[in-house]
Short mmCIF file of C-alpha atoms in Angstrom, two decimals:
data_model
loop_
_atom_site.label_atom_id
_atom_site.label_comp_id
_atom_site.label_asym_id
_atom_site.label_seq_id
_atom_site.Cartn_x
_atom_site.Cartn_y
_atom_site.Cartn_z
CA MET A 153 0.00 0.00 0.00
CA ASN A 154 1.22 3.49 -0.82
CA GLN A 155 2.46 5.23 2.33
CA PHE A 156 1.39 8.70 1.23
CA LEU A 157 -2.27 9.09 0.41
CA SER A 158 -3.57 11.88 -1.80
CA LEU A 159 -5.12 14.90 -0.13
CA ILE A 160 -8.87 15.04 0.35
CA PRO A 161 -10.42 17.26 -2.36
CA THR A 162 -11.28 20.68 -0.96
CA ASN A 163 -14.97 20.32 -1.82
CA ASN A 164 -15.14 17.15 0.34
CA ILE A 165 -13.91 18.89 3.51
CA LYS A 166 -16.52 18.42 6.21
CA THR A 167 -14.76 19.56 9.38
CA ALA A 168 -12.29 22.39 9.83
CA VAL A 169 -10.51 23.77 12.88
CA GLY A 170 -8.30 26.74 13.66
CA ILE A 171 -5.43 26.25 16.11
CA ASP A 172 -3.90 28.90 18.33
CA VAL A 173 -0.69 27.85 20.11
CA GLY A 174 0.32 29.40 23.40
CA LEU A 175 2.33 29.10 26.60
CA LYS A 176 -0.53 28.73 29.07
CA GLU A 177 -2.41 26.28 26.86
CA PHE A 178 -0.40 24.34 24.26
CA ILE A 179 -3.29 24.42 21.80
CA THR A 180 -6.59 26.24 21.81
CA THR A 181 -8.98 25.45 18.96
CA ASN A 182 -11.67 27.75 17.64
CA THR A 183 -14.20 25.29 19.09
CA GLY A 184 -12.87 25.99 22.58
CA GLU A 185 -10.94 22.75 23.12
CA THR A 186 -7.62 23.14 24.90
CA VAL A 187 -4.57 20.95 25.43
CA SER A 188 -2.44 21.89 28.41
CA VAL A 189 1.33 22.43 28.21
CA PRO A 190 3.28 19.45 29.62
CA LYS A 191 6.30 21.63 30.71
CA LEU A 192 8.68 18.69 30.35
CA TYR A 193 11.91 20.69 30.56
CA ARG A 194 10.72 22.78 33.51
CA LYS A 195 9.85 19.63 35.49
CA SER A 196 13.29 18.12 34.86
CA GLN A 197 15.24 21.29 35.57
CA SER A 198 16.16 20.54 39.19
CA ASN A 199 17.31 17.02 38.30
CA LEU A 200 19.35 18.40 35.39
CA ALA A 201 20.91 21.13 37.57
CA ARG A 202 21.93 18.56 40.17
CA LYS A 203 23.64 16.40 37.53
CA GLN A 204 25.37 19.39 35.95
CA LYS A 205 26.64 20.50 39.36
CA LYS A 206 28.00 16.99 39.89
CA ALA A 207 29.78 17.18 36.51
CA ALA A 208 31.30 20.55 37.40
CA ARG A 209 33.03 18.98 40.41
CA LYS A 210 34.74 16.35 38.24
CA GLU A 211 38.01 16.83 36.41
CA ILE A 212 37.21 17.52 32.77
CA GLY A 213 38.05 14.55 30.57
CA SER A 214 38.22 12.00 33.40
CA ASN A 215 36.21 8.77 33.30
CA ASN A 216 33.94 9.96 36.13
CA TRP A 217 33.26 13.20 34.23
CA ARG A 218 32.33 11.17 31.11
CA VAL A 219 29.91 9.04 33.14
CA VAL A 220 28.14 12.12 34.50
CA GLN A 221 28.09 13.77 31.05
CA ASN A 222 26.48 10.62 29.67
CA LYS A 223 23.76 10.83 32.37
CA ILE A 224 23.12 14.47 31.47
CA ALA A 225 22.86 13.58 27.78
CA ARG A 226 20.45 10.73 28.54
CA LEU A 227 18.23 13.09 30.57
CA HIS A 228 18.13 15.55 27.65
CA GLN A 229 17.29 12.67 25.32
CA HIS A 230 14.51 11.51 27.67
CA ILE A 231 12.97 15.01 27.70
CA ALA A 232 13.18 15.23 23.89
CA ARG A 233 11.51 11.84 23.46
CA GLN A 234 8.72 12.76 25.89
CA ARG A 235 8.09 15.96 23.94
CA GLU A 236 8.10 14.08 20.63
CA TYR A 237 5.58 11.54 21.96
CA PHE A 238 3.30 14.36 23.18
CA HIS A 239 3.52 16.13 19.80
CA TYR A 240 2.68 13.01 17.79
CA LYS A 241 -0.17 12.09 20.14
CA THR A 242 -1.69 15.57 19.80
CA ALA A 243 -1.16 15.65 16.02
CA HIS A 244 -2.83 12.27 15.53
CA LYS A 245 -5.78 13.37 17.67
CA LEU A 246 -6.29 16.50 15.54
CA VAL A 247 -5.86 14.75 12.20
CA LYS A 248 -8.33 12.04 13.20
CA GLU A 249 -11.04 14.61 14.01
CA TYR A 250 -10.65 17.27 11.29
CA ASP A 251 -10.25 17.45 7.49
CA LEU A 252 -8.75 20.96 7.44
CA ILE A 253 -6.44 22.36 10.11
CA ALA A 254 -5.50 26.05 10.07
CA VAL A 255 -2.44 26.94 12.15
CA GLU A 256 -1.34 30.47 12.92
CA ASN A 257 1.92 31.55 11.34
CA LEU A 258 4.42 32.48 14.05
CA ASN A 259 7.90 33.97 14.03
CA ILE A 260 9.11 31.63 16.77
CA ARG A 261 12.74 32.76 16.62
CA GLY A 262 11.63 36.39 16.98
CA LEU A 263 9.36 35.52 19.92
CA ALA A 264 12.17 33.60 21.62
CA LYS A 265 14.35 36.72 21.65
CA ASN A 266 12.34 37.79 24.70
CA THR A 267 14.66 36.40 27.38
CA LYS A 268 11.89 36.00 29.93
CA LEU A 269 9.84 33.73 27.67
CA SER A 270 12.50 31.99 25.58
CA LYS A 271 12.91 28.92 27.82
CA SER A 272 9.15 28.34 27.88
CA ILE A 273 8.86 28.87 24.12
CA TYR A 274 11.59 26.34 23.40
CA ASP A 275 10.08 23.93 25.96
CA VAL A 276 6.72 23.76 24.12
CA ALA A 277 8.49 23.50 20.71
CA TRP A 278 5.72 24.85 18.47
CA GLY A 279 7.87 24.55 15.34
CA ASN A 280 8.52 20.85 15.91
CA PHE A 281 4.84 20.28 16.58
CA ILE A 282 3.78 21.98 13.35
CA GLU A 283 6.31 19.88 11.39
CA LYS A 284 4.94 16.69 12.97
CA LEU A 285 1.37 17.84 12.32
CA ASN A 286 2.23 18.40 8.64
CA ALA A 287 3.82 14.94 8.38
CA VAL A 288 0.89 13.15 10.04
CA ALA A 289 -1.62 15.14 7.96
CA ALA A 290 0.21 14.30 4.72
CA VAL A 291 -0.01 10.58 5.46
CA ARG A 292 -3.72 10.83 6.32
CA GLY A 293 -4.58 13.13 3.41
CA VAL A 294 -5.64 16.06 5.60
CA HIS A 295 -5.04 19.71 4.63
CA VAL A 296 -2.92 21.89 6.93
CA SER A 297 -3.00 25.60 6.16
CA ARG A 298 -0.42 27.91 7.69
CA GLY A 299 -0.60 31.65 7.38
CA GLU A 300 -3.19 34.28 8.19
CA TRP A 301 -5.37 32.58 10.73
CA PRO A 302 -9.06 33.28 10.03
CA PHE A 303 -10.16 32.44 13.58
CA ALA A 304 -7.89 34.93 15.40
CA ARG A 305 -9.48 37.52 17.64
CA THR A 306 -7.37 40.28 16.09
CA SER A 307 -5.75 39.97 12.70
CA SER A 308 -2.12 40.90 12.13
CA SER A 309 -3.28 43.71 9.80
CA TYR A 310 -4.81 45.39 12.85
CA PHE A 311 -1.36 45.84 14.39
CA SER A 312 0.20 47.20 11.19
CA LYS A 313 -2.26 50.15 11.26
CA LEU A 314 -1.06 51.30 14.70
#
């Protein structure tokens, strides 16, 4: 069987949803559904800090230092895999329910320049989620539109007039 199915014709679209991503709620749909942020990195921060402090007390390049560095790397890998699982689970849920998914277009790198929010922005990983959503939607034949979000409370053109 062909792995990639063809997209559903636009005149056969029965259900559509608009997605707004955020830091308080990972996803808010135009229907009012929300998915909370798992905050995986924030929860592991104290454990990570403890391991990094332990590594700082070791002589760089020694076998004990390498062991601790390996534990730090495995913790980072664990966090990344948890985030990836959450993203795929959420993407599959959305693609199963809707034929058209509209996602707001964000300048994530520009938003992350705010030093007070950057750690939280990188923790939710909106860009990775949108990539995974596109991949899952392509396999299922669902349309994903990214750009001017028709369900937003205020359009971006509103801010350009100010």
